[in-house]
PDB file of C-alpha atoms in Angstrom:
ATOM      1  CA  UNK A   1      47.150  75.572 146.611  1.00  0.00           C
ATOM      2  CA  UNK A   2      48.039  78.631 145.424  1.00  0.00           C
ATOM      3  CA  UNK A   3      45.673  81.887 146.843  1.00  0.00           C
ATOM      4  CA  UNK A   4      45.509  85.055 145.752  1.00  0.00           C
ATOM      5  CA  UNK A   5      43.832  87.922 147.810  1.00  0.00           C
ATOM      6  CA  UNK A   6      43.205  90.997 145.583  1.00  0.00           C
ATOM      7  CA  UNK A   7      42.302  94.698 146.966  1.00  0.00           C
ATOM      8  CA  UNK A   8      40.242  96.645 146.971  1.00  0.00           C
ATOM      9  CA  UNK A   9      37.272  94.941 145.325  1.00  0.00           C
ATOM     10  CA  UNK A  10      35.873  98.187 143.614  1.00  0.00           C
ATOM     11  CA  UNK A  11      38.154 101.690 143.313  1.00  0.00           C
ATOM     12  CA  UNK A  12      36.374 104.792 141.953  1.00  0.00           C
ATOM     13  CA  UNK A  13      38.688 107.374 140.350  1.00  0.00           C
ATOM     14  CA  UNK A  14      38.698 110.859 139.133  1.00  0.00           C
ATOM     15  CA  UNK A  15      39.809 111.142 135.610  1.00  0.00           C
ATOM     16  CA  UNK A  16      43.382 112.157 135.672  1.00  0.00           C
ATOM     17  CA  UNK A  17      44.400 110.528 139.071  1.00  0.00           C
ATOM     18  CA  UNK A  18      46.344 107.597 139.682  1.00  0.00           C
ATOM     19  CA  UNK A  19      44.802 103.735 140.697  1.00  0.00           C
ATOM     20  CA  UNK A  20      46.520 101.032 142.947  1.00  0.00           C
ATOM     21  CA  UNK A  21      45.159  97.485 142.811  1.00  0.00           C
ATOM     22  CA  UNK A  22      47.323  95.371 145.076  1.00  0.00           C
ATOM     23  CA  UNK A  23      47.655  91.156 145.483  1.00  0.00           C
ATOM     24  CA  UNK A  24      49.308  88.824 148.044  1.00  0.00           C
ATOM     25  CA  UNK A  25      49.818  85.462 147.381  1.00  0.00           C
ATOM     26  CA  UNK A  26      50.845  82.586 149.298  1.00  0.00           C
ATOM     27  CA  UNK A  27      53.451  80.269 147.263  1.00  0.00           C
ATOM     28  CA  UNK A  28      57.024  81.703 147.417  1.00  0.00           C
ATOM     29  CA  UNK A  29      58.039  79.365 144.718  1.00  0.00           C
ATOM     30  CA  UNK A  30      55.708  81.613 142.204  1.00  0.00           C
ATOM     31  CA  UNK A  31      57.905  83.299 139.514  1.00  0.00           C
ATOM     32  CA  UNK A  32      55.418  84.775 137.486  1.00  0.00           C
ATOM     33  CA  UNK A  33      52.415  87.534 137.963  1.00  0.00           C
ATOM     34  CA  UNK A  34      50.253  88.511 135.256  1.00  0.00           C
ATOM     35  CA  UNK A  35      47.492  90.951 135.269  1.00  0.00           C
ATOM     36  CA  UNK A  36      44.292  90.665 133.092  1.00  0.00           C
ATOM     37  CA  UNK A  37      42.243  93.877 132.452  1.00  0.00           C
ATOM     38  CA  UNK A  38      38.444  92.525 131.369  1.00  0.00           C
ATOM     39  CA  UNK A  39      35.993  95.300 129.818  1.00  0.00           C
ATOM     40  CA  UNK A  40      32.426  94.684 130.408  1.00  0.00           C
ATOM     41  CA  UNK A  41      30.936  92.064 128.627  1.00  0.00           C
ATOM     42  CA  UNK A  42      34.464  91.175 127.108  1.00  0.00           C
ATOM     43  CA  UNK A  43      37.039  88.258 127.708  1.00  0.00           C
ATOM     44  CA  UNK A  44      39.975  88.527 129.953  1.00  0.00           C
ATOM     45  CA  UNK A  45      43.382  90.227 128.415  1.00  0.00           C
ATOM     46  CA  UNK A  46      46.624  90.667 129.256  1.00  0.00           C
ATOM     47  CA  UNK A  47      47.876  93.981 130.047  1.00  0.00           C
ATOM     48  CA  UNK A  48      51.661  93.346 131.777  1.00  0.00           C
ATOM     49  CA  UNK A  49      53.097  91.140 133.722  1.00  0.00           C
ATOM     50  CA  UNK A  50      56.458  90.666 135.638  1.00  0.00           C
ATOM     51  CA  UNK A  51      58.335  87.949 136.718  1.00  0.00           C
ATOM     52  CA  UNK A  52      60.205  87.428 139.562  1.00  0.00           C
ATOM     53  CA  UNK A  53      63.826  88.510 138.933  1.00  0.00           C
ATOM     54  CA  UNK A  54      62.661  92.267 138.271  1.00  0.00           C
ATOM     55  CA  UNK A  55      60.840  94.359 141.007  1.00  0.00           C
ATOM     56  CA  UNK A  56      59.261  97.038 138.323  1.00  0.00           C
ATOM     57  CA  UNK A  57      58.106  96.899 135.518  1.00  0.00           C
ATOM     58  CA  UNK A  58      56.500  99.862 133.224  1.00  0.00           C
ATOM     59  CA  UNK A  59      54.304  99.967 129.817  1.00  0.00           C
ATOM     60  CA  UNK A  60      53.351 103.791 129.073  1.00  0.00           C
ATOM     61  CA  UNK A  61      50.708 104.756 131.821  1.00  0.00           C
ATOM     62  CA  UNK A  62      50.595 101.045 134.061  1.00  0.00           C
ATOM     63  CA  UNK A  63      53.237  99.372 135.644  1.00  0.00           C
ATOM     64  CA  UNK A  64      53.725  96.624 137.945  1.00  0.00           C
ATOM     65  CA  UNK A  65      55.639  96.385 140.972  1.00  0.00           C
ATOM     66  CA  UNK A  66      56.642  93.240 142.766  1.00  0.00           C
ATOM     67  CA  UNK A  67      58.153  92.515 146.782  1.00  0.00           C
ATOM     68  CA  UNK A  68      59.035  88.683 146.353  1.00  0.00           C
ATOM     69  CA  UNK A  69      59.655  88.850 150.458  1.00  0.00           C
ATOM     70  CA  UNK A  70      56.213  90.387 151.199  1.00  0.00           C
ATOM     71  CA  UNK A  71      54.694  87.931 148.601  1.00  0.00           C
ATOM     72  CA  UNK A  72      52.854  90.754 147.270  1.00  0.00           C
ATOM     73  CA  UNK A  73      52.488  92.785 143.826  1.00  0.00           C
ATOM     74  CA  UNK A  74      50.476  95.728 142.319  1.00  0.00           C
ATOM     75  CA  UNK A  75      49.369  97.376 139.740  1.00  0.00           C
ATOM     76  CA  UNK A  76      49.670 101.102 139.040  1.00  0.00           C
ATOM     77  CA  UNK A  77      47.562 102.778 136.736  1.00  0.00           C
ATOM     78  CA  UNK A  78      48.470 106.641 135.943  1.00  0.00           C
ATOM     79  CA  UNK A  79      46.467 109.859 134.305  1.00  0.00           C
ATOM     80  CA  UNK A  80      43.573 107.385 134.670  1.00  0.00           C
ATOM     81  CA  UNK A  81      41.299 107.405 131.651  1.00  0.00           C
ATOM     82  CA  UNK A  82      37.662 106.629 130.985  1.00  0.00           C
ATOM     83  CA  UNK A  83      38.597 103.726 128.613  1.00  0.00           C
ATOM     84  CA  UNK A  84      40.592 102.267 131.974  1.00  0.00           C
ATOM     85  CA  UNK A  85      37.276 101.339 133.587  1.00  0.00           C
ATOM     86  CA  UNK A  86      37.302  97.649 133.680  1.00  0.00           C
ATOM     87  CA  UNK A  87      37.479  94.724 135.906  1.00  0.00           C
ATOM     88  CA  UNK A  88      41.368  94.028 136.685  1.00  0.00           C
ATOM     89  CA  UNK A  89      42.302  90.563 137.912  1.00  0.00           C
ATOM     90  CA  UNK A  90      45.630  89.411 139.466  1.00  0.00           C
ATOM     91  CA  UNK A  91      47.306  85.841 138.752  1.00  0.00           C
ATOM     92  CA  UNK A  92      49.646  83.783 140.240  1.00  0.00           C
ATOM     93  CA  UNK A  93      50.790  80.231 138.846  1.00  0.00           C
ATOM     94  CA  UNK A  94      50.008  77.051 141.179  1.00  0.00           C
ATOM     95  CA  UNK A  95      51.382  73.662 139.877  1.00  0.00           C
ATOM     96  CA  UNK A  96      53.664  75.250 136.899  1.00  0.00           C
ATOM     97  CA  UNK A  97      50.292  76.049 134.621  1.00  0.00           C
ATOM     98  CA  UNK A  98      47.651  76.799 136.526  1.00  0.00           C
ATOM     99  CA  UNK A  99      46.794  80.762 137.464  1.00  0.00           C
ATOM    100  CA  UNK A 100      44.902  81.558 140.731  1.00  0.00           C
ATOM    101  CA  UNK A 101      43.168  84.462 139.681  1.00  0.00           C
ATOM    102  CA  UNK A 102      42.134  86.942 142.221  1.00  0.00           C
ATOM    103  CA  UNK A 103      38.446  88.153 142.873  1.00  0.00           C
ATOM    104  CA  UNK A 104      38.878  90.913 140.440  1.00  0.00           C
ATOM    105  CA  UNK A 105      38.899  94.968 140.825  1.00  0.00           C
ATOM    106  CA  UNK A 106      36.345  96.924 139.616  1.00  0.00           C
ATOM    107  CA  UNK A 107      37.713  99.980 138.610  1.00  0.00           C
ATOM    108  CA  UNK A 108      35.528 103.147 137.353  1.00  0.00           C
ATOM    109  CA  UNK A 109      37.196 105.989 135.934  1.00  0.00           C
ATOM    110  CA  UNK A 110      34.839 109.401 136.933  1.00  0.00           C
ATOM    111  CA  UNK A 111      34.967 112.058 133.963  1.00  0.00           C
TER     112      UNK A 111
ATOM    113  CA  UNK B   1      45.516  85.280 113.431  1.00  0.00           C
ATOM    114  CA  UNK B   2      41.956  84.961 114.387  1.00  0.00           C
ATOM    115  CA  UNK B   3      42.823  84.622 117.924  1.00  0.00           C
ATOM    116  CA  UNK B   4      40.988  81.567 120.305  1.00  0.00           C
ATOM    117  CA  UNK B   5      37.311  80.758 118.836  1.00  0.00           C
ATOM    118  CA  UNK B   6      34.242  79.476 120.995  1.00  0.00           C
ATOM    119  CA  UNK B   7      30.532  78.749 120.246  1.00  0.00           C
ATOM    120  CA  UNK B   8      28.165  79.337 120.797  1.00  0.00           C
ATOM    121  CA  UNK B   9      28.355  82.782 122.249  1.00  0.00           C
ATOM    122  CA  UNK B  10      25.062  82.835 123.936  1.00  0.00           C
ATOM    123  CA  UNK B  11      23.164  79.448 124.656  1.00  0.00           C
ATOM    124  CA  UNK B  12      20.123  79.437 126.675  1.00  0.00           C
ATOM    125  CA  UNK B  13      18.376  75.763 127.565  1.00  0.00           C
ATOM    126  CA  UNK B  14      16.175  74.220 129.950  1.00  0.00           C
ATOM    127  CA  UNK B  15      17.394  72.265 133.010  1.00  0.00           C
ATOM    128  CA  UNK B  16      18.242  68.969 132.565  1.00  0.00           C
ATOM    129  CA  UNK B  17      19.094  69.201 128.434  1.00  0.00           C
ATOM    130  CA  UNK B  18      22.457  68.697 127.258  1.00  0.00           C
ATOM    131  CA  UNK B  19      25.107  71.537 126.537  1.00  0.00           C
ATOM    132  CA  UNK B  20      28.140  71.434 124.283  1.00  0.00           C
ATOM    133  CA  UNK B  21      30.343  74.196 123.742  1.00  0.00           C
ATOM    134  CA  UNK B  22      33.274  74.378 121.271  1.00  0.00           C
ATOM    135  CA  UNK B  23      36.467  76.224 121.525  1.00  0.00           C
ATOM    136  CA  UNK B  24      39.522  76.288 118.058  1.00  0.00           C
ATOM    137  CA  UNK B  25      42.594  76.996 120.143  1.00  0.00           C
ATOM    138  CA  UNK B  26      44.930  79.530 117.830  1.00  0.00           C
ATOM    139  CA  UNK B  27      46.693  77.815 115.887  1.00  0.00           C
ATOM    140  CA  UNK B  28      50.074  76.454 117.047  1.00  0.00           C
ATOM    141  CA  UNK B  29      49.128  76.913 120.397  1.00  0.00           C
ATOM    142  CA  UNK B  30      49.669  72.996 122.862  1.00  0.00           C
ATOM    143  CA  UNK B  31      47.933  74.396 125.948  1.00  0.00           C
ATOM    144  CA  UNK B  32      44.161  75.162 126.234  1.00  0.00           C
ATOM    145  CA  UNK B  33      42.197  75.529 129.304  1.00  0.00           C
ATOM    146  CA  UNK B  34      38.641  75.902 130.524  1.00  0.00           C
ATOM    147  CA  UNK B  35      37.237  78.401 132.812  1.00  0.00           C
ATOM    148  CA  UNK B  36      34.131  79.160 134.334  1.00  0.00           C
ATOM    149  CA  UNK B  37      33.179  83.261 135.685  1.00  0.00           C
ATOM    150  CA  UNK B  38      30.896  83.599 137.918  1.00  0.00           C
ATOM    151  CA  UNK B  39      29.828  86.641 140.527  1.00  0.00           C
ATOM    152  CA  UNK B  40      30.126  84.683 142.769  1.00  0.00           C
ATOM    153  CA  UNK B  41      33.202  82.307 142.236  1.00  0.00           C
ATOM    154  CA  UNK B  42      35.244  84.459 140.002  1.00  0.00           C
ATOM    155  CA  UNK B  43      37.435  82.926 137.599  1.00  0.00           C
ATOM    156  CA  UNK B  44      37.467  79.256 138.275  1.00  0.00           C
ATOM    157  CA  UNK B  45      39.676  77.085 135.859  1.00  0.00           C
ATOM    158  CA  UNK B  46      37.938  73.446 135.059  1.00  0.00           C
ATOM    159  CA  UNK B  47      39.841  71.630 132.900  1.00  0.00           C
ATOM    160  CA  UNK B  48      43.688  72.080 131.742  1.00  0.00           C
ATOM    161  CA  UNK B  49      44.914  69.849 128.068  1.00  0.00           C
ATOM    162  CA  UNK B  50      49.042  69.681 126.996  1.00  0.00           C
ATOM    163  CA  UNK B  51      49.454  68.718 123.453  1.00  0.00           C
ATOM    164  CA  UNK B  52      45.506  67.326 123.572  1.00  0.00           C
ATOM    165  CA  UNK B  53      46.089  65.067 127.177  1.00  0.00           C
ATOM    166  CA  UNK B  54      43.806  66.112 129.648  1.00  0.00           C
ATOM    167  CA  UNK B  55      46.526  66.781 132.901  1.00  0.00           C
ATOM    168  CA  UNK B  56      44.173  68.171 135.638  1.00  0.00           C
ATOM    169  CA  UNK B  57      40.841  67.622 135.341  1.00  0.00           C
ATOM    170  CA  UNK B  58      40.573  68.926 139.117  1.00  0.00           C
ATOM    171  CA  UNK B  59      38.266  71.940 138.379  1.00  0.00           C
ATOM    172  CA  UNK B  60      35.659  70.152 136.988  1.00  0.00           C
ATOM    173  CA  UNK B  61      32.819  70.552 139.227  1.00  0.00           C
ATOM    174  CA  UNK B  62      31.267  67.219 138.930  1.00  0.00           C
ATOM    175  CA  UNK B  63      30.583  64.105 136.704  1.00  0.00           C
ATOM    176  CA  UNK B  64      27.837  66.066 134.666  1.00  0.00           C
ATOM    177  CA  UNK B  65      30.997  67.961 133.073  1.00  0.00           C
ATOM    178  CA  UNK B  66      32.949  66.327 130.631  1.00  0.00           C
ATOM    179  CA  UNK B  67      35.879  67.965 128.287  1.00  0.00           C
ATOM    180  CA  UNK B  68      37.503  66.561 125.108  1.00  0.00           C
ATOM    181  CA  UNK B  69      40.347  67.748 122.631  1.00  0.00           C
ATOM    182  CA  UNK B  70      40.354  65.444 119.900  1.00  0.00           C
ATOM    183  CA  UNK B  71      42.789  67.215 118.027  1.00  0.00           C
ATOM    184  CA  UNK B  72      45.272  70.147 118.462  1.00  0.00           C
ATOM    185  CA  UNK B  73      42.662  72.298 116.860  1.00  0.00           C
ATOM    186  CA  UNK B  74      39.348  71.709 118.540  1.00  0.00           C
ATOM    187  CA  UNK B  75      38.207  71.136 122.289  1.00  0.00           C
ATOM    188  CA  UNK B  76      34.638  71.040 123.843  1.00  0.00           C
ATOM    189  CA  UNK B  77      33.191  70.983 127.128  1.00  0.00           C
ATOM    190  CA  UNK B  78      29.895  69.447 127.852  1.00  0.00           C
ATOM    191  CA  UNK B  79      27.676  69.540 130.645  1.00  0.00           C
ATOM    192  CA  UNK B  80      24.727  66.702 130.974  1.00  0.00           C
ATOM    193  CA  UNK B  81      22.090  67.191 132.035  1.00  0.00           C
ATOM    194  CA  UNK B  82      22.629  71.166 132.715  1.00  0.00           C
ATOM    195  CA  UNK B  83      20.928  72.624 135.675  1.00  0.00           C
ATOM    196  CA  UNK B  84      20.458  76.295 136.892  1.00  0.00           C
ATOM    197  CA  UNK B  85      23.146  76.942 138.571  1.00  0.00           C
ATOM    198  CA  UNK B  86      26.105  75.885 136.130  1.00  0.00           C
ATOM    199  CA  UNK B  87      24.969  78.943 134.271  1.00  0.00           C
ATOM    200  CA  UNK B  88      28.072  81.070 133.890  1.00  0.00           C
ATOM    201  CA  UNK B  89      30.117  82.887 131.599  1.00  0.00           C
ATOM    202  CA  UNK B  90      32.744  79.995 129.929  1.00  0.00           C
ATOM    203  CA  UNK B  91      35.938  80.924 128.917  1.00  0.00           C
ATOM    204  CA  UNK B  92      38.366  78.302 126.927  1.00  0.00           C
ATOM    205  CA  UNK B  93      42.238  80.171 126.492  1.00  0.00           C
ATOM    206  CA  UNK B  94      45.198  78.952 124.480  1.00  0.00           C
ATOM    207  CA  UNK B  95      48.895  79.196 125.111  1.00  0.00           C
ATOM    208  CA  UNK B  96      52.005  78.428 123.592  1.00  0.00           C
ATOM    209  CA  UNK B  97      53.850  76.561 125.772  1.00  0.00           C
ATOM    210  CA  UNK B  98      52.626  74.737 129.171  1.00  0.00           C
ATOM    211  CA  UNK B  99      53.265  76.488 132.392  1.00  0.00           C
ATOM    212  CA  UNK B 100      51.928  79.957 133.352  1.00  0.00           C
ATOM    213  CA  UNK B 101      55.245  81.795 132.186  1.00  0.00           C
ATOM    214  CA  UNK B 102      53.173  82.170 129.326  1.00  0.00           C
ATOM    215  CA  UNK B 103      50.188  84.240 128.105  1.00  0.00           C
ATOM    216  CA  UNK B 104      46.798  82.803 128.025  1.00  0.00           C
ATOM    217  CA  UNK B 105      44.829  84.221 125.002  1.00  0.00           C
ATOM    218  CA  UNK B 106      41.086  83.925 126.097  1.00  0.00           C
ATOM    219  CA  UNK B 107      38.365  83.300 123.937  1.00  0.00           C
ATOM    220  CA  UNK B 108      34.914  85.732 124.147  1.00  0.00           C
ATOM    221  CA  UNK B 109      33.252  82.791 126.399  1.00  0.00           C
ATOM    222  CA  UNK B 110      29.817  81.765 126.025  1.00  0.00           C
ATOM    223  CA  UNK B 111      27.580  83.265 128.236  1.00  0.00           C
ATOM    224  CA  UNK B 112      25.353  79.626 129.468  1.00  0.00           C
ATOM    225  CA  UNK B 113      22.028  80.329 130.701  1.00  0.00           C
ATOM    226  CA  UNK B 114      19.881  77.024 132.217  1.00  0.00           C
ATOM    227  CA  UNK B 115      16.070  77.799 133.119  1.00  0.00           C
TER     228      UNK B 115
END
């Protein structure tokens, strides 16, 4: 099946700087990548995602970028805020509807 | 739009008891699906239902979980007889069309505790 590797597991940030979260994954035939921001104690959103006939893709401070012959895609977070600290989780589909989800980044935004 | 609905959002119960949870898709929505967070598994999806038809049941972790969507507005999962360690945060999500091309709306979960 599908699998997703997601790094780094936790990222610490000063307030102001930028954050990186990257993701492999392992089925070239995936065409879509969605990433899911979860505050603590809160269910899973969507914050952007990209499919596979664009390499970029920006919404105000995050974007997404995406190298369909590395298999691998990241998310950029910039002028990092307290409200960004969250768990962030990369997806990839498997089968047409499932997402592998990966383990999840715990980001905390220092003040 | 009230977005996905689940209950209970906390349950707490004893080993062995039975557990249903409930989940109202938003409305219009044909694809729900059941997760299952855990530290130490992550996001784990059980159950996947197109237009009410279970279509991969594959996640489910054994024969004490059981899922149902009677109608396009109502699903539940149950788990009989419970025991510690299926205690987990369960998430049920909604889309609009089947395939992963599409957003999943998430529910709050209920947060299962077995003693």
């Amino acid at each position: 099946g599908e699998n997703v590797e997601q790094h780094p597991s936790t990222l610490s940030v000063q307030e102001g700087d930028s954050a990186v979260i990257k993701c492999t994954y392992s089925d070239s035939a995936s065409n879509y990548f969605p990433w899911y921001k979860q505050e603590l104690g809160k269910r899973p959103q969507l914050i952007i995602d990209i499919r596979s006939n664009v390499g970029e893709k920006k919404d105000q401070r995050i974007a997404v970028t995406l190298n369909k012959t590395a298999k691998h895609f990241s998310l950029h977070i910039t002028e990092t805020q307290p409200e960004d600290s969250a768990v962030y989780f990369c997806a990839a589909p498997f089968r047409d509807y499932k997402l592998s989800f990966g383990a999840g980044t715990t980001v905390t935004v220092r003040a | 739009d009230a977005g996905v609905i689940q209950s209970p959002r906390h349950e707490v119960t004893e080993m062995g008891q039975e557990v249903t949870l409930r989940c109202k898709p938003i409305s219009g929505h044909n694809s729900l699906f059941w997760y299952r967070q855990t530290m130490m598994r992550g996001l784990e999806l059980l159950i996947y239902f197109n237009n009410n038809v279970p279509i991969d049941d594959s996640g489910m972790p054994e024969d004490r979980f059981s899922a149902k969507m009677p109608n396009a507005s109502f699903s539940t999962l149950k788990i009989q007889p419970s025991e510690p360690r299926d205690s987990a945060v369960y998430f049920c999500a909604s889309s609009l069309l089947a395939g992963p091309s599409y957003e999943q709306y998430f529910g709050p979960g209920t947060r299962l505790t077995v003693t």
